[in-house]
mmCIF file with all atom_site columns, C-alpha atoms in Angstrom:
data_model
loop_
_atom_site.group_PDB
_atom_site.id
_atom_site.type_symbol
_atom_site.label_atom_id
_atom_site.label_alt_id
_atom_site.label_comp_id
_atom_site.label_asym_id
_atom_site.label_entity_id
_atom_site.label_seq_id
_atom_site.pdbx_PDB_ins_code
_atom_site.Cartn_x
_atom_site.Cartn_y
_atom_site.Cartn_z
_atom_site.occupancy
_atom_site.B_iso_or_equiv
_atom_site.pdbx_formal_charge
_atom_site.auth_seq_id
_atom_site.auth_comp_id
_atom_site.auth_asym_id
_atom_site.auth_atom_id
_atom_site.pdbx_PDB_model_num
ATOM 1   C CA . UNK Z 1 1   ? 77.693  195.858 92.178  1.00 84.00 ? 836 UNK Z CA 1
ATOM 2   C CA . UNK Z 1 2   ? 80.414  194.500 89.903  1.00 84.00 ? 837 UNK Z CA 1
ATOM 3   C CA . UNK Z 1 3   ? 82.439  191.924 91.828  1.00 93.00 ? 838 UNK Z CA 1
ATOM 4   C CA . UNK Z 1 4   ? 84.354  188.709 92.068  1.00 96.00 ? 839 UNK Z CA 1
ATOM 5   C CA . UNK Z 1 5   ? 83.189  186.527 94.968  1.00 97.00 ? 840 UNK Z CA 1
ATOM 6   C CA . UNK Z 1 6   ? 85.388  183.831 96.471  1.00 97.00 ? 841 UNK Z CA 1
ATOM 7   C CA . UNK Z 1 7   ? 84.433  181.329 99.185  1.00 97.00 ? 842 UNK Z CA 1
ATOM 8   C CA . UNK Z 1 8   ? 85.544  180.560 101.698 1.00 97.00 ? 843 UNK Z CA 1
ATOM 9   C CA . UNK Z 1 9   ? 87.631  183.523 102.910 1.00 96.00 ? 844 UNK Z CA 1
ATOM 10  C CA . UNK Z 1 10  ? 89.544  181.383 105.468 1.00 97.00 ? 845 UNK Z CA 1
ATOM 11  C CA . UNK Z 1 11  ? 90.144  177.616 105.427 1.00 97.00 ? 846 UNK Z CA 1
ATOM 12  C CA . UNK Z 1 12  ? 92.268  175.331 107.508 1.00 97.00 ? 847 UNK Z CA 1
ATOM 13  C CA . UNK Z 1 13  ? 92.459  171.710 106.309 1.00 96.00 ? 848 UNK Z CA 1
ATOM 14  C CA . UNK Z 1 14  ? 94.485  168.653 106.793 1.00 97.00 ? 849 UNK Z CA 1
ATOM 15  C CA . UNK Z 1 15  ? 96.929  167.140 104.370 1.00 97.00 ? 850 UNK Z CA 1
ATOM 16  C CA . UNK Z 1 16  ? 95.224  164.995 101.690 1.00 97.00 ? 851 UNK Z CA 1
ATOM 17  C CA . UNK Z 1 17  ? 91.608  166.136 102.287 1.00 97.00 ? 852 UNK Z CA 1
ATOM 18  C CA . UNK Z 1 18  ? 90.114  167.293 99.024  1.00 97.00 ? 853 UNK Z CA 1
ATOM 19  C CA . UNK Z 1 19  ? 88.856  170.871 98.933  1.00 97.00 ? 854 UNK Z CA 1
ATOM 20  C CA . UNK Z 1 20  ? 87.256  173.284 96.518  1.00 98.00 ? 855 UNK Z CA 1
ATOM 21  C CA . UNK Z 1 21  ? 87.460  177.062 96.581  1.00 98.00 ? 856 UNK Z CA 1
ATOM 22  C CA . UNK Z 1 22  ? 84.715  178.670 94.655  1.00 98.00 ? 857 UNK Z CA 1
ATOM 23  C CA . UNK Z 1 23  ? 84.794  181.755 92.509  1.00 98.00 ? 858 UNK Z CA 1
ATOM 24  C CA . UNK Z 1 24  ? 81.976  183.669 90.823  1.00 98.00 ? 859 UNK Z CA 1
ATOM 25  C CA . UNK Z 1 25  ? 81.857  186.834 88.817  1.00 97.00 ? 860 UNK Z CA 1
ATOM 26  C CA . UNK Z 1 26  ? 78.891  188.980 87.782  1.00 95.00 ? 861 UNK Z CA 1
ATOM 27  C CA . UNK Z 1 27  ? 80.545  191.116 85.039  1.00 91.00 ? 862 UNK Z CA 1
ATOM 28  C CA . UNK Z 1 28  ? 79.936  188.667 82.160  1.00 90.00 ? 863 UNK Z CA 1
ATOM 29  C CA . UNK Z 1 29  ? 83.779  188.434 81.778  1.00 90.00 ? 864 UNK Z CA 1
ATOM 30  C CA . UNK Z 1 30  ? 85.227  185.968 79.209  1.00 90.00 ? 865 UNK Z CA 1
ATOM 31  C CA . UNK Z 1 31  ? 88.543  185.375 81.203  1.00 92.00 ? 866 UNK Z CA 1
ATOM 32  C CA . UNK Z 1 32  ? 88.990  184.021 84.658  1.00 94.00 ? 867 UNK Z CA 1
ATOM 33  C CA . UNK Z 1 33  ? 92.201  183.172 86.529  1.00 95.00 ? 868 UNK Z CA 1
ATOM 34  C CA . UNK Z 1 34  ? 93.496  181.820 89.797  1.00 97.00 ? 869 UNK Z CA 1
ATOM 35  C CA . UNK Z 1 35  ? 96.606  183.239 91.533  1.00 97.00 ? 870 UNK Z CA 1
ATOM 36  C CA . UNK Z 1 36  ? 98.516  182.368 94.631  1.00 97.00 ? 871 UNK Z CA 1
ATOM 37  C CA . UNK Z 1 37  ? 100.246 185.037 96.687  1.00 96.00 ? 872 UNK Z CA 1
ATOM 38  C CA . UNK Z 1 38  ? 103.294 184.145 98.774  1.00 95.00 ? 873 UNK Z CA 1
ATOM 39  C CA . UNK Z 1 39  ? 105.582 186.523 100.684 1.00 90.00 ? 874 UNK Z CA 1
ATOM 40  C CA . UNK Z 1 40  ? 108.399 187.899 98.558  1.00 88.00 ? 875 UNK Z CA 1
ATOM 41  C CA . UNK Z 1 41  ? 107.020 186.238 95.430  1.00 91.00 ? 876 UNK Z CA 1
ATOM 42  C CA . UNK Z 1 42  ? 104.089 188.449 94.496  1.00 91.00 ? 877 UNK Z CA 1
ATOM 43  C CA . UNK Z 1 43  ? 101.212 186.626 92.747  1.00 94.00 ? 878 UNK Z CA 1
ATOM 44  C CA . UNK Z 1 44  ? 101.659 183.775 90.490  1.00 95.00 ? 879 UNK Z CA 1
ATOM 45  C CA . UNK Z 1 45  ? 99.158  182.450 88.133  1.00 94.00 ? 880 UNK Z CA 1
ATOM 46  C CA . UNK Z 1 46  ? 97.894  178.872 88.669  1.00 97.00 ? 881 UNK Z CA 1
ATOM 47  C CA . UNK Z 1 47  ? 95.448  178.399 85.881  1.00 96.00 ? 882 UNK Z CA 1
ATOM 48  C CA . UNK Z 1 48  ? 93.404  180.524 83.586  1.00 94.00 ? 883 UNK Z CA 1
ATOM 49  C CA . UNK Z 1 49  ? 90.322  180.123 81.345  1.00 94.00 ? 884 UNK Z CA 1
ATOM 50  C CA . UNK Z 1 50  ? 89.484  182.085 78.256  1.00 89.00 ? 885 UNK Z CA 1
ATOM 51  C CA . UNK Z 1 51  ? 85.995  180.614 77.728  1.00 90.00 ? 886 UNK Z CA 1
ATOM 52  C CA . UNK Z 1 52  ? 83.651  177.940 78.960  1.00 94.00 ? 887 UNK Z CA 1
ATOM 53  C CA . UNK Z 1 53  ? 85.321  174.514 78.770  1.00 93.00 ? 888 UNK Z CA 1
ATOM 54  C CA . UNK Z 1 54  ? 88.648  176.181 77.838  1.00 92.00 ? 889 UNK Z CA 1
ATOM 55  C CA . UNK Z 1 55  ? 91.330  176.121 80.521  1.00 95.00 ? 890 UNK Z CA 1
ATOM 56  C CA . UNK Z 1 56  ? 95.139  176.303 80.477  1.00 93.00 ? 891 UNK Z CA 1
ATOM 57  C CA . UNK Z 1 57  ? 97.993  176.066 82.827  1.00 94.00 ? 892 UNK Z CA 1
ATOM 58  C CA . UNK Z 1 58  ? 99.579  179.132 84.359  1.00 92.00 ? 893 UNK Z CA 1
ATOM 59  C CA . UNK Z 1 59  ? 103.058 179.237 85.937  1.00 92.00 ? 894 UNK Z CA 1
ATOM 60  C CA . UNK Z 1 60  ? 102.371 177.071 88.982  1.00 96.00 ? 895 UNK Z CA 1
ATOM 61  C CA . UNK Z 1 61  ? 99.692  174.538 88.188  1.00 97.00 ? 896 UNK Z CA 1
ATOM 62  C CA . UNK Z 1 62  ? 101.008 171.482 89.945  1.00 97.00 ? 897 UNK Z CA 1
ATOM 63  C CA . UNK Z 1 63  ? 98.624  170.096 92.560  1.00 97.00 ? 898 UNK Z CA 1
ATOM 64  C CA . UNK Z 1 64  ? 95.617  172.109 91.338  1.00 98.00 ? 899 UNK Z CA 1
ATOM 65  C CA . UNK Z 1 65  ? 92.676  171.537 89.038  1.00 98.00 ? 900 UNK Z CA 1
ATOM 66  C CA . UNK Z 1 66  ? 90.047  173.809 87.611  1.00 98.00 ? 901 UNK Z CA 1
ATOM 67  C CA . UNK Z 1 67  ? 86.884  173.646 85.659  1.00 96.00 ? 902 UNK Z CA 1
ATOM 68  C CA . UNK Z 1 68  ? 84.711  176.210 83.715  1.00 97.00 ? 903 UNK Z CA 1
ATOM 69  C CA . UNK Z 1 69  ? 81.368  174.704 83.128  1.00 97.00 ? 904 UNK Z CA 1
ATOM 70  C CA . UNK Z 1 70  ? 79.650  178.018 83.386  1.00 96.00 ? 905 UNK Z CA 1
ATOM 71  C CA . UNK Z 1 71  ? 80.880  181.412 82.319  1.00 96.00 ? 906 UNK Z CA 1
ATOM 72  C CA . UNK Z 1 72  ? 80.452  182.982 85.709  1.00 97.00 ? 907 UNK Z CA 1
ATOM 73  C CA . UNK Z 1 73  ? 82.031  180.217 87.799  1.00 98.00 ? 908 UNK Z CA 1
ATOM 74  C CA . UNK Z 1 74  ? 85.630  178.991 88.011  1.00 98.00 ? 909 UNK Z CA 1
ATOM 75  C CA . UNK Z 1 75  ? 86.284  176.695 91.045  1.00 98.00 ? 910 UNK Z CA 1
ATOM 76  C CA . UNK Z 1 76  ? 89.799  175.794 92.093  1.00 98.00 ? 911 UNK Z CA 1
ATOM 77  C CA . UNK Z 1 77  ? 90.184  172.233 93.295  1.00 98.00 ? 912 UNK Z CA 1
ATOM 78  C CA . UNK Z 1 78  ? 92.941  170.776 95.410  1.00 98.00 ? 913 UNK Z CA 1
ATOM 79  C CA . UNK Z 1 79  ? 92.582  166.931 95.126  1.00 96.00 ? 914 UNK Z CA 1
ATOM 80  C CA . UNK Z 1 80  ? 95.218  166.186 97.798  1.00 97.00 ? 915 UNK Z CA 1
ATOM 81  C CA . UNK Z 1 81  ? 96.377  169.352 99.545  1.00 98.00 ? 916 UNK Z CA 1
ATOM 82  C CA . UNK Z 1 82  ? 99.867  169.513 100.965 1.00 97.00 ? 917 UNK Z CA 1
ATOM 83  C CA . UNK Z 1 83  ? 101.461 172.028 103.290 1.00 97.00 ? 918 UNK Z CA 1
ATOM 84  C CA . UNK Z 1 84  ? 103.317 173.757 100.549 1.00 97.00 ? 919 UNK Z CA 1
ATOM 85  C CA . UNK Z 1 85  ? 99.930  174.775 99.209  1.00 98.00 ? 920 UNK Z CA 1
ATOM 86  C CA . UNK Z 1 86  ? 99.390  176.991 102.269 1.00 98.00 ? 921 UNK Z CA 1
ATOM 87  C CA . UNK Z 1 87  ? 99.061  180.340 100.694 1.00 98.00 ? 922 UNK Z CA 1
ATOM 88  C CA . UNK Z 1 88  ? 96.700  183.275 99.922  1.00 97.00 ? 923 UNK Z CA 1
ATOM 89  C CA . UNK Z 1 89  ? 94.628  182.597 96.804  1.00 98.00 ? 924 UNK Z CA 1
ATOM 90  C CA . UNK Z 1 90  ? 92.956  185.100 94.506  1.00 97.00 ? 925 UNK Z CA 1
ATOM 91  C CA . UNK Z 1 91  ? 90.395  184.589 91.717  1.00 97.00 ? 926 UNK Z CA 1
ATOM 92  C CA . UNK Z 1 92  ? 90.360  187.249 88.934  1.00 95.00 ? 927 UNK Z CA 1
ATOM 93  C CA . UNK Z 1 93  ? 88.238  187.941 85.890  1.00 93.00 ? 928 UNK Z CA 1
ATOM 94  C CA . UNK Z 1 94  ? 88.613  190.287 82.861  1.00 90.00 ? 929 UNK Z CA 1
ATOM 95  C CA . UNK Z 1 95  ? 87.438  191.119 79.413  1.00 81.00 ? 930 UNK Z CA 1
ATOM 96  C CA . UNK Z 1 96  ? 83.860  191.698 78.578  1.00 72.00 ? 931 UNK Z CA 1
ATOM 97  C CA . UNK Z 1 97  ? 83.226  190.913 74.844  1.00 70.00 ? 932 UNK Z CA 1
ATOM 98  C CA . UNK Z 1 98  ? 80.635  193.726 74.500  1.00 67.00 ? 933 UNK Z CA 1
ATOM 99  C CA . UNK Z 1 99  ? 82.694  196.329 76.314  1.00 66.00 ? 934 UNK Z CA 1
ATOM 100 C CA . UNK Z 1 100 ? 86.153  195.350 75.106  1.00 63.00 ? 935 UNK Z CA 1
ATOM 101 C CA . UNK Z 1 101 ? 89.389  194.717 77.020  1.00 65.00 ? 936 UNK Z CA 1
ATOM 102 C CA . UNK Z 1 102 ? 89.397  195.464 80.785  1.00 70.00 ? 937 UNK Z CA 1
ATOM 103 C CA . UNK Z 1 103 ? 91.789  195.262 83.612  1.00 84.00 ? 938 UNK Z CA 1
ATOM 104 C CA . UNK Z 1 104 ? 91.647  192.203 85.875  1.00 90.00 ? 939 UNK Z CA 1
ATOM 105 C CA . UNK Z 1 105 ? 89.182  192.394 88.835  1.00 92.00 ? 940 UNK Z CA 1
ATOM 106 C CA . UNK Z 1 106 ? 90.053  190.479 91.881  1.00 94.00 ? 941 UNK Z CA 1
ATOM 107 C CA . UNK Z 1 107 ? 88.209  188.648 94.615  1.00 95.00 ? 942 UNK Z CA 1
ATOM 108 C CA . UNK Z 1 108 ? 88.842  189.225 98.262  1.00 94.00 ? 943 UNK Z CA 1
ATOM 109 C CA . UNK Z 1 109 ? 91.116  186.261 98.603  1.00 95.00 ? 944 UNK Z CA 1
ATOM 110 C CA . UNK Z 1 110 ? 91.018  182.929 100.301 1.00 97.00 ? 945 UNK Z CA 1
ATOM 111 C CA . UNK Z 1 111 ? 93.594  182.147 102.985 1.00 97.00 ? 946 UNK Z CA 1
ATOM 112 C CA . UNK Z 1 112 ? 94.296  178.460 102.994 1.00 98.00 ? 947 UNK Z CA 1
ATOM 113 C CA . UNK Z 1 113 ? 96.349  176.686 105.641 1.00 98.00 ? 948 UNK Z CA 1
ATOM 114 C CA . UNK Z 1 114 ? 97.178  172.971 105.177 1.00 98.00 ? 949 UNK Z CA 1
ATOM 115 C CA . UNK Z 1 115 ? 98.391  171.257 108.304 1.00 97.00 ? 950 UNK Z CA 1
ATOM 116 C CA . UNK L 2 1   ? 108.928 185.569 78.616  1.00 74.00 ? 318 UNK L CA 1
ATOM 117 C CA . UNK L 2 2   ? 108.045 188.723 80.384  1.00 80.00 ? 319 UNK L CA 1
ATOM 118 C CA . UNK L 2 3   ? 109.091 189.564 83.961  1.00 89.00 ? 320 UNK L CA 1
ATOM 119 C CA . UNK L 2 4   ? 108.605 192.365 86.456  1.00 93.00 ? 321 UNK L CA 1
ATOM 120 C CA . UNK L 2 5   ? 111.107 193.585 89.063  1.00 95.00 ? 322 UNK L CA 1
ATOM 121 C CA . UNK L 2 6   ? 110.085 195.930 91.828  1.00 96.00 ? 323 UNK L CA 1
ATOM 122 C CA . UNK L 2 7   ? 113.100 197.580 93.469  1.00 93.00 ? 324 UNK L CA 1
ATOM 123 C CA . UNK L 2 8   ? 112.625 197.661 97.186  1.00 92.00 ? 325 UNK L CA 1
ATOM 124 C CA . UNK L 2 9   ? 110.385 195.248 99.105  1.00 93.00 ? 326 UNK L CA 1
ATOM 125 C CA . UNK L 2 10  ? 109.748 197.939 101.819 1.00 96.00 ? 327 UNK L CA 1
ATOM 126 C CA . UNK L 2 11  ? 109.663 201.654 101.309 1.00 97.00 ? 328 UNK L CA 1
ATOM 127 C CA . UNK L 2 12  ? 109.058 204.078 104.112 1.00 97.00 ? 329 UNK L CA 1
ATOM 128 C CA . UNK L 2 13  ? 108.148 207.811 103.697 1.00 97.00 ? 330 UNK L CA 1
ATOM 129 C CA . UNK L 2 14  ? 106.982 210.587 105.854 1.00 97.00 ? 331 UNK L CA 1
ATOM 130 C CA . UNK L 2 15  ? 103.458 211.883 105.560 1.00 97.00 ? 332 UNK L CA 1
ATOM 131 C CA . UNK L 2 16  ? 103.432 214.653 102.944 1.00 97.00 ? 333 UNK L CA 1
ATOM 132 C CA . UNK L 2 17  ? 106.603 213.384 101.215 1.00 98.00 ? 334 UNK L CA 1
ATOM 133 C CA . UNK L 2 18  ? 106.950 212.269 97.723  1.00 98.00 ? 335 UNK L CA 1
ATOM 134 C CA . UNK L 2 19  ? 106.181 208.492 97.096  1.00 98.00 ? 336 UNK L CA 1
ATOM 135 C CA . UNK L 2 20  ? 108.254 206.812 94.425  1.00 98.00 ? 337 UNK L CA 1
ATOM 136 C CA . UNK L 2 21  ? 107.763 203.014 93.880  1.00 98.00 ? 338 UNK L CA 1
ATOM 137 C CA . UNK L 2 22  ? 109.964 201.548 91.203  1.00 97.00 ? 339 UNK L CA 1
ATOM 138 C CA . UNK L 2 23  ? 109.018 199.008 88.628  1.00 97.00 ? 340 UNK L CA 1
ATOM 139 C CA . UNK L 2 24  ? 111.065 197.582 85.683  1.00 96.00 ? 341 UNK L CA 1
ATOM 140 C CA . UNK L 2 25  ? 109.831 195.086 83.193  1.00 93.00 ? 342 UNK L CA 1
ATOM 141 C CA . UNK L 2 26  ? 111.172 192.917 80.586  1.00 89.00 ? 343 UNK L CA 1
ATOM 142 C CA . UNK L 2 27  ? 109.082 192.051 77.546  1.00 80.00 ? 344 UNK L CA 1
ATOM 143 C CA . UNK L 2 28  ? 109.667 191.046 73.880  1.00 73.00 ? 345 UNK L CA 1
ATOM 144 C CA . UNK L 2 29  ? 106.688 193.069 72.685  1.00 75.00 ? 346 UNK L CA 1
ATOM 145 C CA . UNK L 2 30  ? 105.016 196.311 73.806  1.00 74.00 ? 347 UNK L CA 1
ATOM 146 C CA . UNK L 2 31  ? 103.356 195.340 76.967  1.00 82.00 ? 348 UNK L CA 1
ATOM 147 C CA . UNK L 2 32  ? 100.282 196.421 79.011  1.00 87.00 ? 349 UNK L CA 1
ATOM 148 C CA . UNK L 2 33  ? 101.225 197.535 82.407  1.00 91.00 ? 350 UNK L CA 1
ATOM 149 C CA . UNK L 2 34  ? 99.342  197.890 85.671  1.00 93.00 ? 351 UNK L CA 1
ATOM 150 C CA . UNK L 2 35  ? 99.731  198.974 89.214  1.00 96.00 ? 352 UNK L CA 1
ATOM 151 C CA . UNK L 2 36  ? 97.561  197.396 91.780  1.00 96.00 ? 353 UNK L CA 1
ATOM 152 C CA . UNK L 2 37  ? 97.157  198.189 95.573  1.00 97.00 ? 354 UNK L CA 1
ATOM 153 C CA . UNK L 2 38  ? 96.365  195.719 98.260  1.00 95.00 ? 355 UNK L CA 1
ATOM 154 C CA . UNK L 2 39  ? 95.124  196.889 101.691 1.00 93.00 ? 356 UNK L CA 1
ATOM 155 C CA . UNK L 2 40  ? 95.338  194.464 104.670 1.00 87.00 ? 357 UNK L CA 1
ATOM 156 C CA . UNK L 2 41  ? 92.939  191.537 104.356 1.00 84.00 ? 358 UNK L CA 1
ATOM 157 C CA . UNK L 2 42  ? 91.591  192.744 101.051 1.00 88.00 ? 359 UNK L CA 1
ATOM 158 C CA . UNK L 2 43  ? 91.872  191.879 97.365  1.00 90.00 ? 360 UNK L CA 1
ATOM 159 C CA . UNK L 2 44  ? 93.757  193.804 94.765  1.00 94.00 ? 361 UNK L CA 1
ATOM 160 C CA . UNK L 2 45  ? 92.449  197.117 93.556  1.00 94.00 ? 362 UNK L CA 1
ATOM 161 C CA . UNK L 2 46  ? 93.545  198.687 90.312  1.00 94.00 ? 363 UNK L CA 1
ATOM 162 C CA . UNK L 2 47  ? 95.402  202.013 90.665  1.00 96.00 ? 364 UNK L CA 1
ATOM 163 C CA . UNK L 2 48  ? 96.250  202.699 87.032  1.00 94.00 ? 365 UNK L CA 1
ATOM 164 C CA . UNK L 2 49  ? 97.002  200.997 83.760  1.00 90.00 ? 366 UNK L CA 1
ATOM 165 C CA . UNK L 2 50  ? 99.148  201.697 80.650  1.00 89.00 ? 367 UNK L CA 1
ATOM 166 C CA . UNK L 2 51  ? 97.646  200.399 77.423  1.00 80.00 ? 368 UNK L CA 1
ATOM 167 C CA . UNK L 2 52  ? 99.800  202.171 74.769  1.00 75.00 ? 369 UNK L CA 1
ATOM 168 C CA . UNK L 2 53  ? 97.986  205.501 74.835  1.00 74.00 ? 370 UNK L CA 1
ATOM 169 C CA . UNK L 2 54  ? 99.532  208.369 76.736  1.00 82.00 ? 371 UNK L CA 1
ATOM 170 C CA . UNK L 2 55  ? 102.911 207.537 78.492  1.00 87.00 ? 372 UNK L CA 1
ATOM 171 C CA . UNK L 2 56  ? 101.911 209.410 81.616  1.00 93.00 ? 373 UNK L CA 1
ATOM 172 C CA . UNK L 2 57  ? 99.101  207.678 83.243  1.00 93.00 ? 374 UNK L CA 1
ATOM 173 C CA . UNK L 2 58  ? 96.931  209.205 86.034  1.00 95.00 ? 375 UNK L CA 1
ATOM 174 C CA . UNK L 2 59  ? 95.148  206.856 88.482  1.00 94.00 ? 376 UNK L CA 1
ATOM 175 C CA . UNK L 2 60  ? 93.079  206.953 91.582  1.00 94.00 ? 377 UNK L CA 1
ATOM 176 C CA . UNK L 2 61  ? 93.999  208.532 94.928  1.00 94.00 ? 378 UNK L CA 1
ATOM 177 C CA . UNK L 2 62  ? 96.406  210.888 93.339  1.00 96.00 ? 379 UNK L CA 1
ATOM 178 C CA . UNK L 2 63  ? 98.883  208.353 91.972  1.00 97.00 ? 380 UNK L CA 1
ATOM 179 C CA . UNK L 2 64  ? 100.417 208.536 88.526  1.00 97.00 ? 381 UNK L CA 1
ATOM 180 C CA . UNK L 2 65  ? 102.961 206.467 86.520  1.00 97.00 ? 382 UNK L CA 1
ATOM 181 C CA . UNK L 2 66  ? 105.037 207.162 83.545  1.00 94.00 ? 383 UNK L CA 1
ATOM 182 C CA . UNK L 2 67  ? 105.818 204.522 80.846  1.00 93.00 ? 384 UNK L CA 1
ATOM 183 C CA . UNK L 2 68  ? 109.541 204.903 79.709  1.00 92.00 ? 385 UNK L CA 1
ATOM 184 C CA . UNK L 2 69  ? 110.246 202.434 76.909  1.00 89.00 ? 386 UNK L CA 1
ATOM 185 C CA . UNK L 2 70  ? 113.897 203.342 76.740  1.00 90.00 ? 387 UNK L CA 1
ATOM 186 C CA . UNK L 2 71  ? 114.370 202.449 80.414  1.00 92.00 ? 388 UNK L CA 1
ATOM 187 C CA . UNK L 2 72  ? 111.779 199.645 80.424  1.00 92.00 ? 389 UNK L CA 1
ATOM 188 C CA . UNK L 2 73  ? 110.285 201.250 83.509  1.00 94.00 ? 390 UNK L CA 1
ATOM 189 C CA . UNK L 2 74  ? 106.831 202.051 84.901  1.00 95.00 ? 391 UNK L CA 1
ATOM 190 C CA . UNK L 2 75  ? 107.502 203.775 88.237  1.00 97.00 ? 392 UNK L CA 1
ATOM 191 C CA . UNK L 2 76  ? 104.620 204.795 90.421  1.00 98.00 ? 393 UNK L CA 1
ATOM 192 C CA . UNK L 2 77  ? 104.596 208.253 92.121  1.00 98.00 ? 394 UNK L CA 1
ATOM 193 C CA . UNK L 2 78  ? 102.384 210.486 94.330  1.00 98.00 ? 395 UNK L CA 1
ATOM 194 C CA . UNK L 2 79  ? 103.514 214.012 95.216  1.00 97.00 ? 396 UNK L CA 1
ATOM 195 C CA . UNK L 2 80  ? 102.303 213.966 98.832  1.00 97.00 ? 397 UNK L CA 1
ATOM 196 C CA . UNK L 2 81  ? 101.927 210.784 100.851 1.00 97.00 ? 398 UNK L CA 1
ATOM 197 C CA . UNK L 2 82  ? 98.871  210.290 103.061 1.00 96.00 ? 399 UNK L CA 1
ATOM 198 C CA . UNK L 2 83  ? 98.622  207.876 106.026 1.00 96.00 ? 400 UNK L CA 1
ATOM 199 C CA . UNK L 2 84  ? 95.857  206.044 104.108 1.00 95.00 ? 401 UNK L CA 1
ATOM 200 C CA . UNK L 2 85  ? 98.404  205.136 101.327 1.00 97.00 ? 402 UNK L CA 1
ATOM 201 C CA . UNK L 2 86  ? 100.004 202.556 103.641 1.00 97.00 ? 403 UNK L CA 1
ATOM 202 C CA . UNK L 2 87  ? 99.512  199.219 101.698 1.00 97.00 ? 404 UNK L CA 1
ATOM 203 C CA . UNK L 2 88  ? 101.257 196.813 99.499  1.00 96.00 ? 405 UNK L CA 1
ATOM 204 C CA . UNK L 2 89  ? 101.687 197.742 95.823  1.00 97.00 ? 406 UNK L CA 1
ATOM 205 C CA . UNK L 2 90  ? 102.104 195.389 92.894  1.00 96.00 ? 407 UNK L CA 1
ATOM 206 C CA . UNK L 2 91  ? 103.339 196.163 89.362  1.00 96.00 ? 408 UNK L CA 1
ATOM 207 C CA . UNK L 2 92  ? 102.123 193.717 86.686  1.00 93.00 ? 409 UNK L CA 1
ATOM 208 C CA . UNK L 2 93  ? 102.598 193.234 83.016  1.00 90.00 ? 410 UNK L CA 1
ATOM 209 C CA . UNK L 2 94  ? 100.460 191.536 80.357  1.00 85.00 ? 411 UNK L CA 1
ATOM 210 C CA . UNK L 2 95  ? 101.254 190.891 76.782  1.00 74.00 ? 412 UNK L CA 1
ATOM 211 C CA . UNK L 2 96  ? 97.606  190.568 75.933  1.00 70.00 ? 413 UNK L CA 1
ATOM 212 C CA . UNK L 2 97  ? 95.069  193.325 76.196  1.00 65.00 ? 414 UNK L CA 1
ATOM 213 C CA . UNK L 2 98  ? 92.482  191.235 77.942  1.00 62.00 ? 415 UNK L CA 1
ATOM 214 C CA . UNK L 2 99  ? 94.830  190.856 80.877  1.00 65.00 ? 416 UNK L CA 1
ATOM 215 C CA . UNK L 2 100 ? 94.005  187.108 81.386  1.00 72.00 ? 417 UNK L CA 1
ATOM 216 C CA . UNK L 2 101 ? 97.669  186.362 82.082  1.00 82.00 ? 418 UNK L CA 1
ATOM 217 C CA . UNK L 2 102 ? 99.337  188.779 84.326  1.00 89.00 ? 419 UNK L CA 1
ATOM 218 C CA . UNK L 2 103 ? 102.945 188.547 85.631  1.00 91.00 ? 420 UNK L CA 1
ATOM 219 C CA . UNK L 2 104 ? 103.459 190.341 88.888  1.00 93.00 ? 421 UNK L CA 1
ATOM 220 C CA . UNK L 2 105 ? 106.439 191.895 90.665  1.00 94.00 ? 422 UNK L CA 1
ATOM 221 C CA . UNK L 2 106 ? 107.069 190.766 94.153  1.00 95.00 ? 423 UNK L CA 1
ATOM 222 C CA . UNK L 2 107 ? 105.410 193.705 95.737  1.00 95.00 ? 424 UNK L CA 1
ATOM 223 C CA . UNK L 2 108 ? 106.451 196.714 97.698  1.00 97.00 ? 425 UNK L CA 1
ATOM 224 C CA . UNK L 2 109 ? 105.127 197.425 101.148 1.00 96.00 ? 426 UNK L CA 1
ATOM 225 C CA . UNK L 2 110 ? 104.755 201.173 101.683 1.00 97.00 ? 427 UNK L CA 1
ATOM 226 C CA . UNK L 2 111 ? 104.795 202.598 105.221 1.00 97.00 ? 428 UNK L CA 1
ATOM 227 C CA . UNK L 2 112 ? 103.814 206.144 105.968 1.00 97.00 ? 429 UNK L CA 1
ATOM 228 C CA . UNK L 2 113 ? 105.464 207.776 108.971 1.00 96.00 ? 430 UNK L CA 1
ATOM 229 C CA . UNK L 2 114 ? 103.541 210.488 110.835 1.00 93.00 ? 431 UNK L CA 1
#
């Protein structure tokens, strides 16, 4: 089954404690992205990657890091989480080079609470 | 820069009534447009997409949307609402066909009254 898998689904952490949210896709997509969803603001892009070792900032990158060492994986790293990073996070992937442009496929989301 | 505005953060309709969710976009070039649906505690699922082919786009679950360039709109409609349509709906725009950078509206929560 084609899917984007995020882990964990729920996470409560304390301010300043480094954490990583993993994301993996099995569709051989070139592009992967991270979004955060906040009430009344919709989804906003944090970072995206168009290829292995190629990443770029989205609209709200402050306080986040990403890496793309393998095509299928795109972890989101919070080096020193703060309460304003409490949010619902989504990983997405798109574009299969053999099949052409596709829409974005989304993971199930990770609800992060920073206390 | 492109942007998306969804008119109405909450829309409530009766079961069997017409559903109309409004989306207006701004873009300097012809955009790619999407509607996604989010059910509680789930990720986003694509309803339909406009990629410069037919202006009237049909999607899943009986939804459709019409791209109107002159009005910069991409409103989502369904002739007859069903209880299972209750969810949050997001309109999104991308300038690039690969959809690696989506700009979303703020979302519209649809409630269906029995």
